[in-house]
Amino acid sequence: MLSIKRQTIMAAVLFVIGGGLLSQTQAVNAASNHSSENTTYGSTTTKVSPFKIVVKKEVHSFKTADFTKSNLTGINHPSKQLVVTGTQKSSAGALRYQLDDGTFITSDPDYVTRQFYASLPKSKRIIVTDTIGINSYQSPTLKNKMKHFQFHQSLKVSKIKRFNNGNITYRLASGGYVTASKLFVKAM
């Protein structure tokens, strides 16, 4: 909550901006309502278009955006894939991700990263990082296998295709589509 002095200043500003149309009591009430909206953390979750993330380091999941031992619900190990459906700030102001199961994890980039590249690399080249390799497909939905690419093979990409379910694929310059997942390819 803001101090009484700041609330009074905000009330005066609202009174002046309103051209004196608000009474002083109405302006004070409006200022206190406005200030509580901006300074209250952890009360509401902002829904976002679902996107996939990958755990880089071990991450704990919690019932609420305020991380305490009593709120601890589980552990997510490295390479686990999760779906983010919302964001929320903790009472300390730290951004948290809300997962599709309703639990919260940190949004710290040292611990989690988006699963898919969101844009074309500047060099328009990617390298296969999966030791088994990856396949190219005829359709952007990765159906109808065309060709297999080996580990450490460099590929030239021309376009990016996004889907409503959060998946992203690259269009190859030679034709066909491959995944844009950071688990299988790396932008050069």
Short mmCIF file of C-alpha atoms in Angstrom, two decimals:
data_model
loop_
_atom_site.label_atom_id
_atom_site.label_comp_id
_atom_site.label_asym_id
_atom_site.label_seq_id
_atom_site.Cartn_x
_atom_site.Cartn_y
_atom_site.Cartn_z
CA MET A 1 0.00 0.00 0.00
CA LEU A 2 1.12 3.53 -0.66
CA SER A 3 1.67 5.95 2.15
CA ILE A 4 -1.08 8.42 3.08
CA LYS A 5 1.07 11.27 1.75
CA ARG A 6 1.35 9.66 -1.71
CA GLN A 7 -2.38 8.88 -1.72
CA THR A 8 -3.14 12.53 -0.96
CA ILE A 9 -0.85 13.70 -3.79
CA MET A 10 -2.49 11.25 -6.21
CA ALA A 11 -5.93 12.44 -5.07
CA ALA A 12 -4.94 16.05 -5.74
CA VAL A 13 -3.68 15.11 -9.20
CA LEU A 14 -6.90 13.25 -9.99
CA PHE A 15 -8.93 16.21 -8.70
CA VAL A 16 -7.04 18.63 -10.97
CA ILE A 17 -7.11 16.29 -13.99
CA GLY A 18 -10.82 15.75 -13.49
CA GLY A 19 -11.30 19.51 -13.72
CA GLY A 20 -12.67 19.67 -10.21
CA LEU A 21 -15.55 17.38 -11.17
CA LEU A 22 -14.72 14.92 -8.40
CA SER A 23 -15.20 15.78 -4.79
CA GLN A 24 -12.08 15.58 -2.64
CA THR A 25 -13.37 12.39 -0.95
CA GLN A 26 -14.04 10.74 -4.33
CA ALA A 27 -10.56 11.66 -5.53
CA VAL A 28 -8.96 10.18 -2.38
CA ASN A 29 -10.99 6.97 -2.80
CA ALA A 30 -10.01 6.74 -6.48
CA ALA A 31 -6.34 7.28 -5.61
CA SER A 32 -6.37 4.60 -2.92
CA ASN A 33 -8.12 2.12 -5.27
CA HIS A 34 -5.65 2.92 -8.04
CA SER A 35 -2.61 2.53 -5.79
CA SER A 36 -3.73 -0.81 -4.35
CA GLU A 37 -4.09 -2.22 -7.89
CA ASN A 38 -0.53 -1.30 -8.83
CA THR A 39 1.19 -2.36 -5.63
CA THR A 40 -0.57 -5.63 -4.84
CA TYR A 41 1.49 -8.57 -6.07
CA GLY A 42 0.51 -12.19 -6.21
CA SER A 43 -3.23 -11.55 -6.33
CA THR A 44 -4.04 -12.26 -9.98
CA THR A 45 -2.59 -14.42 -12.69
CA THR A 46 -2.20 -12.94 -16.15
CA LYS A 47 -3.23 -15.49 -18.75
CA VAL A 48 -0.85 -15.81 -21.70
CA SER A 49 -0.99 -17.73 -24.93
CA PRO A 50 0.38 -21.15 -23.90
CA PHE A 51 4.03 -21.76 -24.72
CA LYS A 52 6.45 -24.57 -23.99
CA ILE A 53 9.56 -24.28 -21.84
CA VAL A 54 12.41 -26.64 -20.98
CA VAL A 55 14.00 -26.94 -17.53
CA LYS A 56 17.78 -26.20 -17.63
CA LYS A 57 18.52 -26.71 -13.90
CA GLU A 58 16.43 -28.45 -11.24
CA VAL A 59 13.36 -26.33 -10.48
CA HIS A 60 10.83 -26.71 -7.66
CA SER A 61 7.12 -26.17 -8.27
CA PHE A 62 4.86 -24.42 -5.75
CA LYS A 63 1.12 -23.99 -5.06
CA THR A 64 1.38 -20.17 -5.10
CA ALA A 65 3.66 -17.54 -6.61
CA ASP A 66 5.21 -16.96 -3.16
CA PHE A 67 7.78 -19.71 -2.76
CA THR A 68 7.82 -21.25 0.73
CA LYS A 69 8.48 -24.77 2.00
CA SER A 70 4.81 -25.19 2.89
CA ASN A 71 3.82 -24.38 -0.74
CA LEU A 72 6.31 -26.84 -2.30
CA THR A 73 4.57 -29.42 -4.51
CA GLY A 74 7.34 -31.09 -6.50
CA ILE A 75 10.62 -31.01 -8.39
CA ASN A 76 11.15 -30.65 -12.14
CA HIS A 77 14.41 -32.14 -13.40
CA PRO A 78 16.57 -30.83 -16.29
CA SER A 79 15.27 -31.45 -19.84
CA LYS A 80 11.67 -31.74 -18.63
CA GLN A 81 9.20 -29.99 -20.93
CA LEU A 82 6.47 -27.85 -19.34
CA VAL A 83 3.59 -25.73 -20.66
CA VAL A 84 3.17 -22.17 -19.34
CA THR A 85 -0.40 -20.82 -19.30
CA GLY A 86 0.03 -17.66 -17.19
CA THR A 87 2.34 -15.34 -15.29
CA GLN A 88 2.09 -13.82 -11.84
CA LYS A 89 4.27 -11.64 -9.62
CA SER A 90 5.20 -12.81 -6.13
CA SER A 91 4.73 -10.54 -3.12
CA ALA A 92 8.41 -9.58 -3.55
CA GLY A 93 7.78 -8.63 -7.19
CA ALA A 94 9.51 -11.61 -8.88
CA LEU A 95 7.89 -12.92 -12.06
CA ARG A 96 6.61 -16.52 -11.87
CA TYR A 97 5.27 -18.86 -14.55
CA GLN A 98 1.97 -20.65 -13.93
CA LEU A 99 1.96 -24.11 -15.49
CA ASP A 100 -0.94 -25.97 -17.08
CA ASP A 101 -1.36 -27.99 -13.84
CA GLY A 102 -1.86 -24.78 -11.80
CA THR A 103 1.52 -24.80 -10.02
CA PHE A 104 4.14 -22.04 -10.21
CA ILE A 105 7.84 -22.07 -11.08
CA THR A 106 10.52 -19.42 -11.46
CA SER A 107 10.90 -17.56 -14.75
CA ASP A 108 14.65 -17.11 -14.20
CA PRO A 109 16.42 -17.74 -17.54
CA ASP A 110 19.22 -19.55 -15.69
CA TYR A 111 16.69 -22.27 -14.79
CA VAL A 112 14.19 -22.39 -17.68
CA THR A 113 14.16 -21.46 -21.36
CA ARG A 114 11.60 -21.48 -24.14
CA GLN A 115 11.58 -24.80 -25.96
CA PHE A 116 11.42 -23.36 -29.48
CA TYR A 117 13.36 -20.64 -31.25
CA ALA A 118 10.98 -17.74 -31.89
CA SER A 119 12.69 -16.27 -34.96
CA LEU A 120 15.03 -17.09 -37.81
CA PRO A 121 18.73 -16.98 -36.91
CA LYS A 122 20.62 -14.05 -38.45
CA SER A 123 22.89 -16.45 -40.34
CA LYS A 124 19.80 -18.43 -41.49
CA ARG A 125 21.65 -21.60 -40.52
CA ILE A 126 20.99 -24.19 -37.84
CA ILE A 127 23.01 -27.19 -36.69
CA VAL A 128 21.61 -30.55 -35.58
CA THR A 129 22.42 -31.11 -31.88
CA ASP A 130 20.50 -34.32 -31.25
CA THR A 131 22.94 -37.26 -31.32
CA ILE A 132 20.45 -39.44 -33.19
CA GLY A 133 19.81 -36.70 -35.75
CA ILE A 134 16.53 -35.22 -37.03
CA ASN A 135 14.20 -35.79 -39.96
CA SER A 136 12.79 -33.34 -42.46
CA TYR A 137 9.14 -33.58 -43.44
CA GLN A 138 6.94 -32.52 -46.36
CA SER A 139 4.43 -30.59 -44.21
CA PRO A 140 4.95 -27.96 -41.48
CA THR A 141 3.08 -30.25 -39.06
CA LEU A 142 6.05 -32.65 -39.42
CA LYS A 143 4.23 -35.41 -41.30
CA ASN A 144 5.44 -37.49 -44.27
CA LYS A 145 9.16 -37.99 -43.61
CA MET A 146 11.49 -36.86 -46.41
CA LYS A 147 15.11 -37.06 -45.30
CA HIS A 148 17.29 -37.72 -42.24
CA PHE A 149 20.02 -35.29 -41.10
CA GLN A 150 22.97 -36.45 -38.98
CA PHE A 151 24.36 -35.01 -35.72
CA HIS A 152 26.36 -31.76 -36.32
CA GLN A 153 25.01 -31.35 -39.84
CA SER A 154 24.45 -27.70 -40.84
CA LEU A 155 21.13 -26.76 -42.47
CA LYS A 156 20.02 -23.56 -44.22
CA VAL A 157 16.55 -22.30 -43.22
CA SER A 158 14.34 -19.83 -45.06
CA LYS A 159 11.13 -19.37 -43.04
CA ILE A 160 9.56 -20.01 -39.66
CA LYS A 161 6.07 -21.47 -39.11
CA ARG A 162 4.15 -21.08 -35.82
CA PHE A 163 1.22 -23.18 -34.62
CA ASN A 164 -1.53 -22.49 -32.06
CA ASN A 165 -0.34 -25.35 -29.84
CA GLY A 166 3.02 -23.61 -29.32
CA ASN A 167 5.05 -25.67 -31.79
CA ILE A 168 7.35 -23.92 -34.24
CA THR A 169 9.04 -25.37 -37.33
CA TYR A 170 11.67 -24.13 -39.76
CA ARG A 171 11.24 -24.29 -43.54
CA LEU A 172 14.48 -25.50 -45.12
CA ALA A 173 15.92 -23.66 -48.12
CA SER A 174 16.21 -27.04 -49.89
CA GLY A 175 12.55 -27.86 -49.19
CA GLY A 176 10.89 -29.60 -46.28
CA TYR A 177 10.39 -28.71 -42.64
CA VAL A 178 12.31 -29.48 -39.44
CA THR A 179 11.64 -28.77 -35.79
CA ALA A 180 12.76 -25.48 -34.22
CA SER A 181 13.09 -27.14 -30.79
CA LYS A 182 16.22 -26.22 -28.84
CA LEU A 183 16.38 -29.87 -27.77
CA PHE A 184 17.24 -30.93 -31.34
CA VAL A 185 18.78 -27.95 -33.19
CA LYS A 186 20.90 -24.91 -32.39
CA ALA A 187 20.87 -21.56 -34.21
CA MET A 188 24.25 -20.59 -35.62
#
